[in-house]
mmCIF file of C-alpha atoms in Angstrom:
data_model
loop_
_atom_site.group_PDB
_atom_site.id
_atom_site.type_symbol
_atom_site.label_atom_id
_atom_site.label_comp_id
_atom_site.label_asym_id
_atom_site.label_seq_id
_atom_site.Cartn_x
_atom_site.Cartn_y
_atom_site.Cartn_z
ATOM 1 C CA UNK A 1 0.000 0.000 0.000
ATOM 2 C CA UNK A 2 1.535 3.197 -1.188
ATOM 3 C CA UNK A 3 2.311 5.938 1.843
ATOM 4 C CA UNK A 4 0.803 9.399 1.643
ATOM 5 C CA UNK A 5 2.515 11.328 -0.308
ATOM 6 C CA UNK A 6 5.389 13.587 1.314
ATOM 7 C CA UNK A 7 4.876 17.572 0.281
ATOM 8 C CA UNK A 8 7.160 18.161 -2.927
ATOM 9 C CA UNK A 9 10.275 19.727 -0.944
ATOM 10 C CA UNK A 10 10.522 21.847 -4.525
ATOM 11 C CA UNK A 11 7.189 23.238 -4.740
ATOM 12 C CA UNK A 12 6.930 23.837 -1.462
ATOM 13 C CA UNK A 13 9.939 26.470 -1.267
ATOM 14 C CA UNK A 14 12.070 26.391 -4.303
ATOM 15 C CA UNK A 15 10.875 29.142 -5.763
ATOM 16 C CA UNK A 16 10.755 31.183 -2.607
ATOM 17 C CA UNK A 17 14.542 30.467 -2.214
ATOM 18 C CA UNK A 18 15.804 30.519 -5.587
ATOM 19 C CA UNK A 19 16.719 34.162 -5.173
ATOM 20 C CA UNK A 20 17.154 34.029 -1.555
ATOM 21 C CA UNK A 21 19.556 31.435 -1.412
ATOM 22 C CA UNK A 22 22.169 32.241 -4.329
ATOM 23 C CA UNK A 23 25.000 32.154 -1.628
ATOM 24 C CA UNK A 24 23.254 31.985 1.728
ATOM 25 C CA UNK A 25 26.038 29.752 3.397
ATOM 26 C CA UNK A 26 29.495 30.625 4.604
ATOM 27 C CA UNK A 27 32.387 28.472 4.255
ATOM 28 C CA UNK A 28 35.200 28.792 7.542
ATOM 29 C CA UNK A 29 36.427 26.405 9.445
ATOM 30 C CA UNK A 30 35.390 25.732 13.168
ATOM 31 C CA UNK A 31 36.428 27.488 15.889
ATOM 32 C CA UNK A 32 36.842 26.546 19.577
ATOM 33 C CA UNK A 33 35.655 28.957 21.931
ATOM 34 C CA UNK A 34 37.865 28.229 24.882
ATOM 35 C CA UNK A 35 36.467 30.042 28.082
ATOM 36 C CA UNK A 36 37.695 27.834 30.493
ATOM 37 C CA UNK A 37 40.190 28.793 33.610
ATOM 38 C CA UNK A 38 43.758 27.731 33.903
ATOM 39 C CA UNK A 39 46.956 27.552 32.969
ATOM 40 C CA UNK A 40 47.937 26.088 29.256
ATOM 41 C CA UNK A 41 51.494 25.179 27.367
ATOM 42 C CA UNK A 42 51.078 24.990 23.993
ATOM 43 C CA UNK A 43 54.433 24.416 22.314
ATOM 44 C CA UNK A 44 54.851 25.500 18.367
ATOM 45 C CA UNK A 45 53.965 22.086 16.624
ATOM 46 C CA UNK A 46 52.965 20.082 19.843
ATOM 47 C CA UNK A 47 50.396 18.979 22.380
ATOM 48 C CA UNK A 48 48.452 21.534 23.834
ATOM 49 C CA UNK A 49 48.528 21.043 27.907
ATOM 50 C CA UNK A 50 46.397 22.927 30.047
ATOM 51 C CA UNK A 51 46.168 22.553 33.793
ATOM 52 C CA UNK A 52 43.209 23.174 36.436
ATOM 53 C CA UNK A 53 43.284 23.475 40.055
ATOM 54 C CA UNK A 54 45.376 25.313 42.270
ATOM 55 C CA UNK A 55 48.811 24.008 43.869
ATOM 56 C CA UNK A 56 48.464 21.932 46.897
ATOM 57 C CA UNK A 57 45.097 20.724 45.852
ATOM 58 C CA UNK A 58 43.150 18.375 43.585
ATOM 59 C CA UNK A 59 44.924 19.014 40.347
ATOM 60 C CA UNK A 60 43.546 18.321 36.662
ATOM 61 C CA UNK A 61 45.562 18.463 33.356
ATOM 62 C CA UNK A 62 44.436 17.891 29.995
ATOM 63 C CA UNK A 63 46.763 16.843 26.488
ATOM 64 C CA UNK A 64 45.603 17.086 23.673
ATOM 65 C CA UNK A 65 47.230 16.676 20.583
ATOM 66 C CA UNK A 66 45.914 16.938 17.056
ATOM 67 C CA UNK A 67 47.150 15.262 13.946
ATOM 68 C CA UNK A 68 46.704 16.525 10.412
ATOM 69 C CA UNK A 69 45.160 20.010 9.608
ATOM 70 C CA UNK A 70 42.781 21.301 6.745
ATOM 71 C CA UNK A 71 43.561 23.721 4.224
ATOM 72 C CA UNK A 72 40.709 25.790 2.859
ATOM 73 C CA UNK A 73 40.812 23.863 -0.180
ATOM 74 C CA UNK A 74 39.937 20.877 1.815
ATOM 75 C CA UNK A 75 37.395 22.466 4.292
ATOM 76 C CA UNK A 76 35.436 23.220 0.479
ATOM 77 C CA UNK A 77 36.042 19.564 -0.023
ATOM 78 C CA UNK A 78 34.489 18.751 3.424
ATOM 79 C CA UNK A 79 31.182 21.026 3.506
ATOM 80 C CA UNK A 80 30.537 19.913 -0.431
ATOM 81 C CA UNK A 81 30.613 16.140 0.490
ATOM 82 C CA UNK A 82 28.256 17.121 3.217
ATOM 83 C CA UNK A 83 25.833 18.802 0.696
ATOM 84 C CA UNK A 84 26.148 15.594 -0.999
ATOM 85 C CA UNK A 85 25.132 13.672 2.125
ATOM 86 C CA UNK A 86 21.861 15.725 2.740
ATOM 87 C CA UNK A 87 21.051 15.523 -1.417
ATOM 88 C CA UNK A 88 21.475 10.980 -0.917
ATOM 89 C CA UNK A 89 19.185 11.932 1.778
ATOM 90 C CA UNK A 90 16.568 13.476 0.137
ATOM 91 C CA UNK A 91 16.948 11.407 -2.863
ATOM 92 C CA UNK A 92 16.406 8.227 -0.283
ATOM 93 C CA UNK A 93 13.335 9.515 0.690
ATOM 94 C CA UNK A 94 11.950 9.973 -2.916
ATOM 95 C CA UNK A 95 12.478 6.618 -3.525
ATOM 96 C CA UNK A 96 10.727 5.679 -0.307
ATOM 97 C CA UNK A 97 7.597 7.421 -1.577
ATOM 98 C CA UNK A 98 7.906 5.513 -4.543
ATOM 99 C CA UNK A 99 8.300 2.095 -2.980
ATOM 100 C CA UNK A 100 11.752 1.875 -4.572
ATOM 101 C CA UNK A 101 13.751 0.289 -1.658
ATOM 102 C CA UNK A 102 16.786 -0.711 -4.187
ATOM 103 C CA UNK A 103 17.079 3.343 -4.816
ATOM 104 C CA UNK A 104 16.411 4.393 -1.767
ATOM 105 C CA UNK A 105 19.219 1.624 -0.899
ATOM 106 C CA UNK A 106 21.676 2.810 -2.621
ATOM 107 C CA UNK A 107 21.180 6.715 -1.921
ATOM 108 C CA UNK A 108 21.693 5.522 1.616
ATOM 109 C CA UNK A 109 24.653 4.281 1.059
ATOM 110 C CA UNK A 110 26.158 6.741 -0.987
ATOM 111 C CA UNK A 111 25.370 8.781 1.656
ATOM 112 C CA UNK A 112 27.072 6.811 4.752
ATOM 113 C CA UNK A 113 30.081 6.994 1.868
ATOM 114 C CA UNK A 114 30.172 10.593 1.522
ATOM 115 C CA UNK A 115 30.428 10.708 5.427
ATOM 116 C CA UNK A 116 33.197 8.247 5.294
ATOM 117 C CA UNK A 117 35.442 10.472 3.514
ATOM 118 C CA UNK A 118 34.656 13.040 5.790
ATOM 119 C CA UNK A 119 35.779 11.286 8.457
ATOM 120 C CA UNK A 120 38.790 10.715 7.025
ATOM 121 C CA UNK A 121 39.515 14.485 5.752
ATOM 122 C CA UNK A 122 38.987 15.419 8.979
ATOM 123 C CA UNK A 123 41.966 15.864 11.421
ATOM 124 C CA UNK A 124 42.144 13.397 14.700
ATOM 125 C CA UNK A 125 42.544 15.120 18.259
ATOM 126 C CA UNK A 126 43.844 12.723 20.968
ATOM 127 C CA UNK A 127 42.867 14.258 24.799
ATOM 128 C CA UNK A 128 44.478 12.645 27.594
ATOM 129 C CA UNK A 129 43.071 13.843 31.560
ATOM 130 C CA UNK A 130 44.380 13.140 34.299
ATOM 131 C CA UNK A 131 43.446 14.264 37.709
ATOM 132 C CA UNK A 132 45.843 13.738 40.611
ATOM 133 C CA UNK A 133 45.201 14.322 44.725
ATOM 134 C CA UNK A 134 46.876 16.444 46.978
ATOM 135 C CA UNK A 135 49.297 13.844 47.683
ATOM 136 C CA UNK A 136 50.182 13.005 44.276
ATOM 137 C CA UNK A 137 47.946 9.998 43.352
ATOM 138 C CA UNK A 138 45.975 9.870 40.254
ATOM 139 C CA UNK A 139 42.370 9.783 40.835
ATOM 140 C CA UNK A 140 41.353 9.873 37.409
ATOM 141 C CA UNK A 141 42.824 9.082 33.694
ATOM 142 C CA UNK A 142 41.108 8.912 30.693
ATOM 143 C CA UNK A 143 42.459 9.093 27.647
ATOM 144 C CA UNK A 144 40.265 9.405 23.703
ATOM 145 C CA UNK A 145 40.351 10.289 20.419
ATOM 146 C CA UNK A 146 37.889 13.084 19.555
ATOM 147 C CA UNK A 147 36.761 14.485 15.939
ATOM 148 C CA UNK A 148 34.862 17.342 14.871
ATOM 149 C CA UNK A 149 31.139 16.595 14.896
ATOM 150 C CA UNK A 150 29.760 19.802 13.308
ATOM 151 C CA UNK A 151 30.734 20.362 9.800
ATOM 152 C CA UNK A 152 29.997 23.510 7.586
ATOM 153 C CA UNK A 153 27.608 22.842 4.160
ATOM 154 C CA UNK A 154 29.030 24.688 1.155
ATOM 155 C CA UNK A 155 26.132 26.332 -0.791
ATOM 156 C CA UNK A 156 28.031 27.746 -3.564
ATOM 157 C CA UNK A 157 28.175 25.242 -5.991
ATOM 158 C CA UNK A 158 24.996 23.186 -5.312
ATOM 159 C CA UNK A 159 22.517 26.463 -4.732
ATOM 160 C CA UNK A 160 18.936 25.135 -3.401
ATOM 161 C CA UNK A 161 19.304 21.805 -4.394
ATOM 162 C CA UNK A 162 21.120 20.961 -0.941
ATOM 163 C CA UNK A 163 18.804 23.403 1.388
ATOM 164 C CA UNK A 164 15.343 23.057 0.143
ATOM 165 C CA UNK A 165 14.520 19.552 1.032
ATOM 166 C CA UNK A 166 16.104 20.393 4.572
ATOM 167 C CA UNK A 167 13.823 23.429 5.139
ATOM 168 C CA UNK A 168 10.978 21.237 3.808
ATOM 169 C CA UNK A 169 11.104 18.909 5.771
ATOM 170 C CA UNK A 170 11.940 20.918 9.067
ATOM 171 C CA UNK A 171 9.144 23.266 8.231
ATOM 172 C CA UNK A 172 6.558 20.219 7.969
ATOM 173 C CA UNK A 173 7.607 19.088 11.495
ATOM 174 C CA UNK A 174 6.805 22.294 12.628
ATOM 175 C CA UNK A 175 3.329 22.243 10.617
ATOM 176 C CA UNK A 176 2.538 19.256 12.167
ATOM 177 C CA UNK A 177 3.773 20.056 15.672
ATOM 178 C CA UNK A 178 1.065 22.871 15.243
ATOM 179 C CA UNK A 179 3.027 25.985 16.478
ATOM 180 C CA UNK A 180 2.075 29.093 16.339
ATOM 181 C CA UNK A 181 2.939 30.481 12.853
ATOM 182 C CA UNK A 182 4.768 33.664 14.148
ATOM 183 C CA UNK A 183 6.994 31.362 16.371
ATOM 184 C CA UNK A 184 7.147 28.981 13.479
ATOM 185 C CA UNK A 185 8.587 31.897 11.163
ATOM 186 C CA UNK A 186 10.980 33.141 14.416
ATOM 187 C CA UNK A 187 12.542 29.476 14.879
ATOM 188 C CA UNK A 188 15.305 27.423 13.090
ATOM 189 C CA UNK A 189 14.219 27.967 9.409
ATOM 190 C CA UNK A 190 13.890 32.272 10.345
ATOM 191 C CA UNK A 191 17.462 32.362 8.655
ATOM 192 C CA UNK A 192 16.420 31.817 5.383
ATOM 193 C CA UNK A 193 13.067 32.825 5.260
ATOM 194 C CA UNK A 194 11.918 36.553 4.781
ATOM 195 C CA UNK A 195 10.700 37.670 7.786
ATOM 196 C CA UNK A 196 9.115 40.974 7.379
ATOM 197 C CA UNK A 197 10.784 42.652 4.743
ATOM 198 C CA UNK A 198 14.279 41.497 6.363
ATOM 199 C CA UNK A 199 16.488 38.929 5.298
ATOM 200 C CA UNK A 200 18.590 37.170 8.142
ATOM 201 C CA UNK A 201 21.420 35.257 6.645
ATOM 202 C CA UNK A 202 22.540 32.232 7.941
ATOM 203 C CA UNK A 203 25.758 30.084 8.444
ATOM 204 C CA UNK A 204 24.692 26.544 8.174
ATOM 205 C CA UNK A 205 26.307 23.440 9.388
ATOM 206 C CA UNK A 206 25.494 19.707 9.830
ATOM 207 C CA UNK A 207 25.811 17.637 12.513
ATOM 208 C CA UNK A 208 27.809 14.250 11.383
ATOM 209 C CA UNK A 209 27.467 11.897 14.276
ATOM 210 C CA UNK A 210 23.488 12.491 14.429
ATOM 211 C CA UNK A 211 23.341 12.275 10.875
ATOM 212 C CA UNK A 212 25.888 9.196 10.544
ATOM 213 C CA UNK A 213 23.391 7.702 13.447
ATOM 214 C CA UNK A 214 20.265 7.994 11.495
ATOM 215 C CA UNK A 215 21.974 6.650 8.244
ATOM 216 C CA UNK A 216 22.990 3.557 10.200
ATOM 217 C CA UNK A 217 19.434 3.364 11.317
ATOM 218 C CA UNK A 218 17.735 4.016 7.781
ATOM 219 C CA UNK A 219 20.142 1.612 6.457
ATOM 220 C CA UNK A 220 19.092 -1.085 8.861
ATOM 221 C CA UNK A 221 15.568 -0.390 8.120
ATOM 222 C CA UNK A 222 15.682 -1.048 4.439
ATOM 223 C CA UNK A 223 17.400 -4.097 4.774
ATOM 224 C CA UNK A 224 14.473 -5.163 6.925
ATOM 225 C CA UNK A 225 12.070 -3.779 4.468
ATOM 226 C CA UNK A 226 10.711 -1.407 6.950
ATOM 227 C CA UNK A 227 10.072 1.965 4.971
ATOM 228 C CA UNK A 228 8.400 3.954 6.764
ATOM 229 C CA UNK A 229 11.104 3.696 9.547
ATOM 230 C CA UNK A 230 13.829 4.115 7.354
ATOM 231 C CA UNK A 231 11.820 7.533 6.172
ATOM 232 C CA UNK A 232 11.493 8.278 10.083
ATOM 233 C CA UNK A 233 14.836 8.126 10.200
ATOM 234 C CA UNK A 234 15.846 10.173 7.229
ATOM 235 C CA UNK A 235 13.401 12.816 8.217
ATOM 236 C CA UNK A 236 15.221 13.019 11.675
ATOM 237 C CA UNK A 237 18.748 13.405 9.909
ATOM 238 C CA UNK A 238 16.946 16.506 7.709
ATOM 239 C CA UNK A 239 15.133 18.092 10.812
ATOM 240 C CA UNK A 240 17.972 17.739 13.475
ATOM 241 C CA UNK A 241 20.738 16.877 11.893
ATOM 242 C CA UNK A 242 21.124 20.801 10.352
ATOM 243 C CA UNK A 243 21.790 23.701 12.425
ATOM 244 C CA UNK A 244 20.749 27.542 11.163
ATOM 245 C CA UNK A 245 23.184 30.211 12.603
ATOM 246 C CA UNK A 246 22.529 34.007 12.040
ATOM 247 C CA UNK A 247 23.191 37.614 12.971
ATOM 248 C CA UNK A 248 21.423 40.323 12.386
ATOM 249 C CA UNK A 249 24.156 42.755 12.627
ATOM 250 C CA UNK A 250 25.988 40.866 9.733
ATOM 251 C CA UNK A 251 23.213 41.428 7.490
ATOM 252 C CA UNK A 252 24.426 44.173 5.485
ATOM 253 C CA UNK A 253 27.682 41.987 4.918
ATOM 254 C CA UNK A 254 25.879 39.121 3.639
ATOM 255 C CA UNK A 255 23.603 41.062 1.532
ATOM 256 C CA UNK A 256 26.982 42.431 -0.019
ATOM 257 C CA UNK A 257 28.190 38.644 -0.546
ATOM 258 C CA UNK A 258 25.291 37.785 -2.105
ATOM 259 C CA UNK A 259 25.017 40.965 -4.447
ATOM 260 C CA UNK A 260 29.056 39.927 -5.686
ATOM 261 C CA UNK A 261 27.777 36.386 -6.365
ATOM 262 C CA UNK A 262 25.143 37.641 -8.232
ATOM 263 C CA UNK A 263 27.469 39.913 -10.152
ATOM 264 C CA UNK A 264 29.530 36.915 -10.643
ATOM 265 C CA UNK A 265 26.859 34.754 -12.358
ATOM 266 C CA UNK A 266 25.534 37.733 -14.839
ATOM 267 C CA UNK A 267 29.522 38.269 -15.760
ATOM 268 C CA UNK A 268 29.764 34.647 -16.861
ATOM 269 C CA UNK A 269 26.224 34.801 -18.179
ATOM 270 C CA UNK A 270 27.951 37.920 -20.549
ATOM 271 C CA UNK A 271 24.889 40.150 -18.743
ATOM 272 C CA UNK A 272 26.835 43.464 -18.014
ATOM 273 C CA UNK A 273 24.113 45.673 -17.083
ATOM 274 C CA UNK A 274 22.602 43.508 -14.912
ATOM 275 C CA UNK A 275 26.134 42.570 -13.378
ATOM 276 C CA UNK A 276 26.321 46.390 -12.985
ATOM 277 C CA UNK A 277 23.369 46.282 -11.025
ATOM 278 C CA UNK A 278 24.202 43.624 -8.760
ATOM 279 C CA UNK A 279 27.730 45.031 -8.404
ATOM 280 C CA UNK A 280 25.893 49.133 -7.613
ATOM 281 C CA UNK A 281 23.874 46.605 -4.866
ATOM 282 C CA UNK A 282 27.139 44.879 -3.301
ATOM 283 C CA UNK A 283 29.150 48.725 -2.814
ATOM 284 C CA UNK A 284 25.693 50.177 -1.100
ATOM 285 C CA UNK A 285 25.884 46.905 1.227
ATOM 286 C CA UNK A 286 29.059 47.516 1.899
ATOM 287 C CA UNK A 287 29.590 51.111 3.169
ATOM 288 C CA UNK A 288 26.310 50.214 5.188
ATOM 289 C CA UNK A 289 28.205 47.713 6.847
ATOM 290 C CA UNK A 290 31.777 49.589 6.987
ATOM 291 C CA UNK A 291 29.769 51.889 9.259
ATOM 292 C CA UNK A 292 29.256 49.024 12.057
ATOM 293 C CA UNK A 293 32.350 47.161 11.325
ATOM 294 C CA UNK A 294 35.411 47.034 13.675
ATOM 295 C CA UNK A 295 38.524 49.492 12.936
ATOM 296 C CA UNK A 296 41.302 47.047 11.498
ATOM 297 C CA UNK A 297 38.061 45.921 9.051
ATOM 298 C CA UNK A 298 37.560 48.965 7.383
ATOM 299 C CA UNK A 299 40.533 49.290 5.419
ATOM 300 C CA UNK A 300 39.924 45.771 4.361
ATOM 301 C CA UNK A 301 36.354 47.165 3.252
ATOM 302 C CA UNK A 302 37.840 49.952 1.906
ATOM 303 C CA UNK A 303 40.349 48.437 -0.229
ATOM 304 C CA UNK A 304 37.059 46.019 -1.825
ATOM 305 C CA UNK A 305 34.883 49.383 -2.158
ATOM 306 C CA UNK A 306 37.910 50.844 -4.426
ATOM 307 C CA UNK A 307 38.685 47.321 -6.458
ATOM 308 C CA UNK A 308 34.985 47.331 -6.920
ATOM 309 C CA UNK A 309 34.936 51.168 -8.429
ATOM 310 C CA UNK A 310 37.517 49.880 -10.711
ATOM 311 C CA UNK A 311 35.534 47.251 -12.244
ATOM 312 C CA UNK A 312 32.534 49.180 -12.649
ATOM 313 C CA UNK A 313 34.718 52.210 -15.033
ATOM 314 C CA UNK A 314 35.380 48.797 -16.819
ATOM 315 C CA UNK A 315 31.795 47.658 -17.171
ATOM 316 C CA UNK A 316 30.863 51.196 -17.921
ATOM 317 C CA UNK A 317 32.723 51.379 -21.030
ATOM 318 C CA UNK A 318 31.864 48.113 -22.429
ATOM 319 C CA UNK A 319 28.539 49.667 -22.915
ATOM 320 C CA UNK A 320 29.752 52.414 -25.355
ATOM 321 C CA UNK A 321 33.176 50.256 -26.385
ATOM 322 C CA UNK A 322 34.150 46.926 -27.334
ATOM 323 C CA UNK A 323 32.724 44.169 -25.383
ATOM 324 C CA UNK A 324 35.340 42.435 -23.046
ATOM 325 C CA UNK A 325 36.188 39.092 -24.641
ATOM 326 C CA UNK A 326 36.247 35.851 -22.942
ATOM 327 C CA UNK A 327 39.805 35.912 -21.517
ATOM 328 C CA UNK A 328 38.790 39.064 -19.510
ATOM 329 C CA UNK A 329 35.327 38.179 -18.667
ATOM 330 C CA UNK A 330 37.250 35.160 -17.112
ATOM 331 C CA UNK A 331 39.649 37.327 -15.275
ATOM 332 C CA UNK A 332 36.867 39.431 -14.005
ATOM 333 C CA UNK A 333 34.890 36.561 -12.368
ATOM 334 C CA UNK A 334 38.252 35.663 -10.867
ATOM 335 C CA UNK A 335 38.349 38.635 -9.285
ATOM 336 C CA UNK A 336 34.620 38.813 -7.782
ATOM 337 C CA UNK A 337 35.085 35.396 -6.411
ATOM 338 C CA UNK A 338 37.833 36.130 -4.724
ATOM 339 C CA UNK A 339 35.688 39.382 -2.872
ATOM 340 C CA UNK A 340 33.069 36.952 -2.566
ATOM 341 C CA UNK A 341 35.366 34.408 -0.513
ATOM 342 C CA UNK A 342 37.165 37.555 1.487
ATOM 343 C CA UNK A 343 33.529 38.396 2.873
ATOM 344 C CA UNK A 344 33.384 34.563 4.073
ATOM 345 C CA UNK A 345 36.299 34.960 5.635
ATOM 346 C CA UNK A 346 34.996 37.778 7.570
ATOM 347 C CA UNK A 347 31.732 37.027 8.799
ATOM 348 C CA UNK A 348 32.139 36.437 12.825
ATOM 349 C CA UNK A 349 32.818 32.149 13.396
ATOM 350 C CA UNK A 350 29.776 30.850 15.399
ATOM 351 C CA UNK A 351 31.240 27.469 15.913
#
């Protein structure tokens, strides 16, 4: 017997976030906030120590050592196999509806696969403790290997196609939860959703053990011929395995970003007024935001503000002169990415 039929993650949003979502995600790697009290050692190219507890007492120290480190190059690498992850995911529960199990199978799969390579991208931090009593005998020792859990999803390549079925599915939860619609438009989807006349962008990252969990779980399902758990479970990795992060007082910077990648698809679409357009958007974003923006940020602003005057004069005459040909239309998009990437770069890390 054939299961209702899920809402069409497409229709139900697509269109409101085709224009919304052109580069709504920021690529940086995590941070550590690291607010705890004590001492710490942390020799060039070694273990990190740190020390709790004051002398005489009950004394605590943590190691920890990390092996291997990420380039950017390889943090893109990491948030685009995630994307892929969540698109398995989505494709999984397709097949579902359509009582393909093989499919739905092998999108699950691909999936646990994509994480897999992840995992092994992703540097390994060892953490010893050790506690140790007044009179010098260890209490406590424990000793693990730890990996990063939350991983950033890179937007830039894959547009909607990686966010829509997420919001989809989180905003049917919430449909079905019956909340109140204002709180509804307030909660985890109010990042990328137009609230009022406002746009709050988001950083968006994925949680890989939950995600890896419900995978496993789908997986196991399948093989059972149990669908509608499998779904369950795939629904679970959409809804709360996805984390929206925003600030409003970054909004002028993102809707800057997302003017330059604008600009940067009508250059290689050949489009030079509208790239003009875009680009006239991105340089009123960002002397909005060079207003609010720290000190040693300004000049970095500034310096964008004046290589973005200099490509306008160039756009400007293409419309009475020759048209630039492909070499420097090439050279051009270079250049926008590489604003559009220095904006990522600045946007404050939430994890």
């Amino acid at each position: 017997m054939r299961r209702p039929d899920r809402p069409s993650t497409g229709r139900l949003i697509f269109r409101a976030l085709a224009g919304a979502l052109a580069s709504a995600l920021i690529l940086t790697a995590p941070g550590w906030a690291q607010t705890e009290k004590g001492t710490s050692d942390q020799p060039k190219g070694g273990p990190v120590v740190r020390t709790f507890g004051a002398e005489g007492g009950y004394r605590t120290e943590v190691r920890s050592e990390t092996k291997g480190t990420l380039s950017q190059e390889d943090w893109r690498q990491v948030a685009l196999l995630a994307a892929q992850v969540f698109q398995h995911i989505d494709e999984a529960r397709q097949a579902i509806d359509a009582e393909d199990a093989k499919t739905a199978r092998q999108e699950v799969d691909k999936g646990r696969q994509a994480i897999q390579a992840i995992r092994a991208l992703l540097p390994r931090t060892t953490v010893h403790t050790k506690t140790t009593a007044p009179d010098g005998k260890v209490v406590y020792e424990d000793e693990r290997e730890v990996q990063e859990d939350w991983v950033p999803l890179f937007e830039g390549m894959l547009h909607t196609q990686t966010l829509a079925p997420i919001l989809a599915a989180k905003q049917q939860q919430q449909q079905e939860q019956q909340q109140d619609k204002q709180q509804q438009e307030a909660a985890e989807i109010a990042g990328v959703r137009l609230v009022g006349s406002e746009m709050i962008a988001t950083e968006v990252r994925a949680d890989l053990d939950l995600v890896e969990n419900q995978l496993k779980k789908a997986a196991k399902a399948l093989a059972d011929n149990q669908m509608d758990n499998a779904d369950r479970a795939l629904a679970v990795a959409q809804v709360r395995g996805v984390e929206f992060l925003y600030n409003k007082e970054d909004s002028p910077l993102a809707e800057a970003r997302d003017a330059i990648w604008l600009t940067r698809r009508s250059l290689e679409e050949n489009n030079v007024p509208q790239a003009r357009a875009n680009l006239d958007v991105a340089r009123q974003r960002l002397r909005v935001y060079r207003e609010i923006a720290p000190q040693e940020r300004q000049q970095d602003v500034d310096q964008m503000l004046k290589e973005a005057e200099q490509l306008e004069a160039q756009l400007r005459q293409e419309t009475t002169q020759q048209p630039a040909n492909r070499a420097e239309r090439t050279r051009q998009g270079r250049v926008v990415t590489q604003w559009w990437e220095r904006i990522n770069s600045w946007f404050r890390k939430h994890f």
